[in-house]
């Protein structure tokens, strides 16, 4: 990744890095492996020297952009839970998951090239996403808003299935319907009245 001196980046350097990573996701999604560093730098509003100083190779940039998308997805959980009830927070996060899956799908060729070069961009992404789902589901269960018999791994499988079939931008309406259907399936059953 970018050089690691152990010190946090200056605010302006961090902003540049964030802009580069966001632009890289957009450009690699649109152009795949044909993406040019010059276009990424231009879209990020930085010079190519700044881009190369932070990300000296295509593989390093692709991996950093992907890992940044995973981090953004997972880091959103506390803010969502602070801003809305757990069930709504889960639904908002599910939409973000589809955004992440759409970006990942768009970057598929670029990510395959990173894997072929011997790197593993996926590293801890599965565990990070599982932790995010677990946190959201635990909050929903504690609030009585979600069933307690569904595991986070089940939820991840459902989201992955929706992403597999509906992560392309042209299928977003279908993805939203499937997310709503999945969330409805997580409603706790009403209490049973005693017979008699």
Coordinates of C-alpha atoms in Angstrom, one line a residue:
X1 CA 0.0 0.0 0.0
X2 CA 1.1 3.6 0.5
X3 CA 4.3 4.0 2.4
X4 CA 3.7 3.3 6.1
X5 CA 5.8 5.5 8.4
X6 CA 3.7 4.6 11.5
X7 CA 2.4 8.2 11.6
X8 CA -1.0 9.3 10.6
X9 CA -1.3 11.2 7.4
X10 CA -1.7 14.9 7.4
X11 CA -5.4 15.9 6.9
X12 CA -4.7 17.1 3.3
X13 CA -2.8 14.0 2.5
X14 CA -5.6 11.8 3.9
X15 CA -8.1 13.7 1.8
X16 CA -6.0 13.2 -1.3
X17 CA -5.7 9.5 -0.6
X18 CA -9.5 9.2 0.0
X19 CA -10.2 11.0 -3.3
X20 CA -7.8 8.8 -5.2
X21 CA -9.3 5.6 -3.8
X22 CA -12.9 6.8 -4.6
X23 CA -11.9 7.8 -8.1
X24 CA -10.0 4.4 -8.6
X25 CA -13.2 2.5 -7.7
X26 CA -15.2 4.5 -10.3
X27 CA -12.6 4.3 -13.0
X28 CA -11.7 0.6 -12.6
X29 CA -15.5 -0.2 -12.4
X30 CA -16.0 1.6 -15.8
X31 CA -12.8 0.6 -17.6
X32 CA -11.4 -2.5 -15.8
X33 CA -7.8 -3.2 -16.5
X34 CA -7.7 -0.5 -19.2
X35 CA -8.0 2.3 -16.6
X36 CA -5.2 4.8 -16.8
X37 CA -3.6 6.4 -13.8
X38 CA -3.8 9.8 -15.5
X39 CA -7.7 9.5 -15.6
X40 CA -7.8 8.4 -12.0
X41 CA -5.6 11.3 -10.9
X42 CA -7.7 13.8 -12.9
X43 CA -11.0 12.5 -11.4
X44 CA -9.4 12.7 -8.0
X45 CA -8.3 16.2 -8.6
X46 CA -4.6 15.4 -7.8
X47 CA -1.4 15.2 -9.9
X48 CA -0.2 11.9 -11.2
X49 CA 2.9 12.3 -8.9
X50 CA 0.6 12.3 -5.9
X51 CA -1.1 9.2 -7.1
X52 CA 2.1 7.3 -7.8
X53 CA 3.6 8.5 -4.5
X54 CA 0.7 6.9 -2.6
X55 CA 0.2 3.9 -5.0
X56 CA 3.3 3.1 -7.0
X57 CA 1.7 0.1 -8.9
X58 CA -1.7 -0.7 -10.4
X59 CA -2.0 -3.8 -8.1
X60 CA -1.4 -1.7 -5.0
X61 CA -4.0 0.8 -6.0
X62 CA -6.6 -1.8 -6.9
X63 CA -6.1 -3.6 -3.6
X64 CA -6.2 -0.4 -1.6
X65 CA -9.3 0.7 -3.4
X66 CA -11.1 -2.6 -2.7
X67 CA -10.0 -2.7 0.9
X68 CA -11.2 0.9 1.4
X69 CA -14.6 -0.1 0.1
X70 CA -14.8 -2.9 2.6
X71 CA -13.7 -0.6 5.4
X72 CA -16.2 2.1 4.4
X73 CA -19.0 -0.5 4.5
X74 CA -18.1 -1.9 7.8
X75 CA -17.2 1.4 9.5
X76 CA -20.7 2.7 8.7
X77 CA -22.3 0.4 11.3
X78 CA -21.8 2.5 14.5
X79 CA -23.0 5.6 12.8
X80 CA -26.1 3.9 11.4
X81 CA -27.0 2.4 14.8
X82 CA -26.5 5.8 16.4
X83 CA -28.7 7.5 13.9
X84 CA -31.7 5.1 13.6
X85 CA -33.4 2.1 15.2
X86 CA -31.6 -1.2 14.7
X87 CA -34.0 -2.6 12.0
X88 CA -33.7 0.6 9.9
X89 CA -29.9 0.7 10.5
X90 CA -29.7 -2.9 9.2
X91 CA -31.8 -2.1 6.1
X92 CA -29.7 1.0 5.4
X93 CA -26.5 -1.1 5.7
X94 CA -28.0 -3.7 3.4
X95 CA -28.3 -1.1 0.7
X96 CA -24.7 -0.1 1.3
X97 CA -23.7 -3.8 1.0
X98 CA -25.3 -3.8 -2.5
X99 CA -23.3 -0.6 -3.4
X100 CA -20.1 -2.4 -2.2
X101 CA -21.1 -5.5 -4.2
X102 CA -21.7 -3.4 -7.3
X103 CA -18.3 -1.8 -7.0
X104 CA -16.7 -5.2 -6.4
X105 CA -18.4 -6.7 -9.5
X106 CA -17.3 -3.7 -11.6
X107 CA -13.7 -4.2 -10.4
X108 CA -13.7 -8.0 -10.9
X109 CA -11.2 -8.1 -13.7
X110 CA -8.9 -5.7 -11.9
X111 CA -9.2 -7.7 -8.7
X112 CA -8.5 -11.0 -10.5
X113 CA -5.3 -9.4 -11.8
X114 CA -4.3 -8.6 -8.3
X115 CA -4.9 -12.2 -7.2
X116 CA -2.9 -13.4 -10.2
X117 CA 0.0 -11.3 -9.1
X118 CA 0.1 -13.2 -5.8
X119 CA -1.7 -10.7 -3.5
X120 CA -4.9 -11.3 -1.6
X121 CA -7.1 -8.2 -1.7
X122 CA -9.8 -10.1 0.1
X123 CA -7.7 -10.8 3.2
X124 CA -9.9 -10.1 6.2
X125 CA -12.9 -8.7 4.3
X126 CA -15.1 -11.7 5.0
X127 CA -14.5 -11.5 8.7
X128 CA -15.0 -7.7 8.7
X129 CA -18.3 -8.0 7.0
X130 CA -19.5 -10.9 9.2
X131 CA -18.6 -8.7 12.3
X132 CA -20.6 -5.8 10.8
X133 CA -23.6 -8.1 10.2
X134 CA -23.3 -9.6 13.7
X135 CA -23.3 -6.2 15.3
X136 CA -26.4 -5.0 13.4
X137 CA -28.3 -8.2 14.1
X138 CA -27.4 -8.3 17.8
X139 CA -28.7 -4.8 18.1
X140 CA -31.9 -5.7 16.3
X141 CA -32.4 -8.8 18.4
X142 CA -31.8 -6.9 21.6
X143 CA -34.5 -4.3 20.5
X144 CA -36.9 -7.1 19.7
X145 CA -37.0 -6.0 16.1
X146 CA -35.4 -9.1 14.6
X147 CA -35.7 -12.9 14.9
X148 CA -33.1 -14.5 17.1
X149 CA -33.0 -17.8 15.2
X150 CA -31.2 -16.4 12.1
X151 CA -27.5 -16.5 12.2
X152 CA -25.2 -13.7 10.8
X153 CA -23.8 -16.3 8.4
X154 CA -27.3 -16.9 7.1
X155 CA -27.8 -13.2 6.5
X156 CA -24.4 -12.9 4.8
X157 CA -25.4 -15.8 2.5
X158 CA -28.7 -14.1 1.7
X159 CA -27.0 -10.8 0.9
X160 CA -24.4 -12.6 -1.2
X161 CA -27.1 -14.3 -3.2
X162 CA -28.9 -11.0 -3.8
X163 CA -25.6 -9.4 -4.8
X164 CA -24.8 -12.3 -7.2
X165 CA -28.1 -11.9 -9.0
X166 CA -28.8 -8.2 -8.7
X167 CA -25.6 -6.2 -8.1
X168 CA -25.4 -4.7 -11.6
X169 CA -26.6 -1.1 -11.6
X170 CA -29.5 -1.9 -14.0
X171 CA -30.8 -4.4 -11.5
X172 CA -30.9 -2.1 -8.5
X173 CA -34.7 -2.0 -8.3
X174 CA -34.8 -5.7 -8.0
X175 CA -32.0 -5.7 -5.4
X176 CA -34.0 -3.2 -3.3
X177 CA -37.1 -5.4 -3.5
X178 CA -35.1 -8.5 -2.5
X179 CA -33.5 -6.6 0.4
X180 CA -37.0 -5.6 1.6
X181 CA -38.1 -9.2 1.3
X182 CA -35.1 -10.5 3.2
X183 CA -35.7 -7.9 6.0
X184 CA -39.3 -8.9 6.2
X185 CA -38.2 -12.5 6.8
X186 CA -36.3 -11.3 9.8
X187 CA -39.4 -10.0 11.7
X188 CA -40.0 -11.8 14.9
X189 CA -43.0 -14.0 15.0
X190 CA -45.9 -12.6 17.0
X191 CA -46.4 -14.2 20.4
X192 CA -48.6 -17.2 20.4
X193 CA -51.9 -16.8 22.4
X194 CA -52.7 -19.8 24.6
X195 CA -55.4 -22.1 23.2
X196 CA -58.7 -22.3 24.9

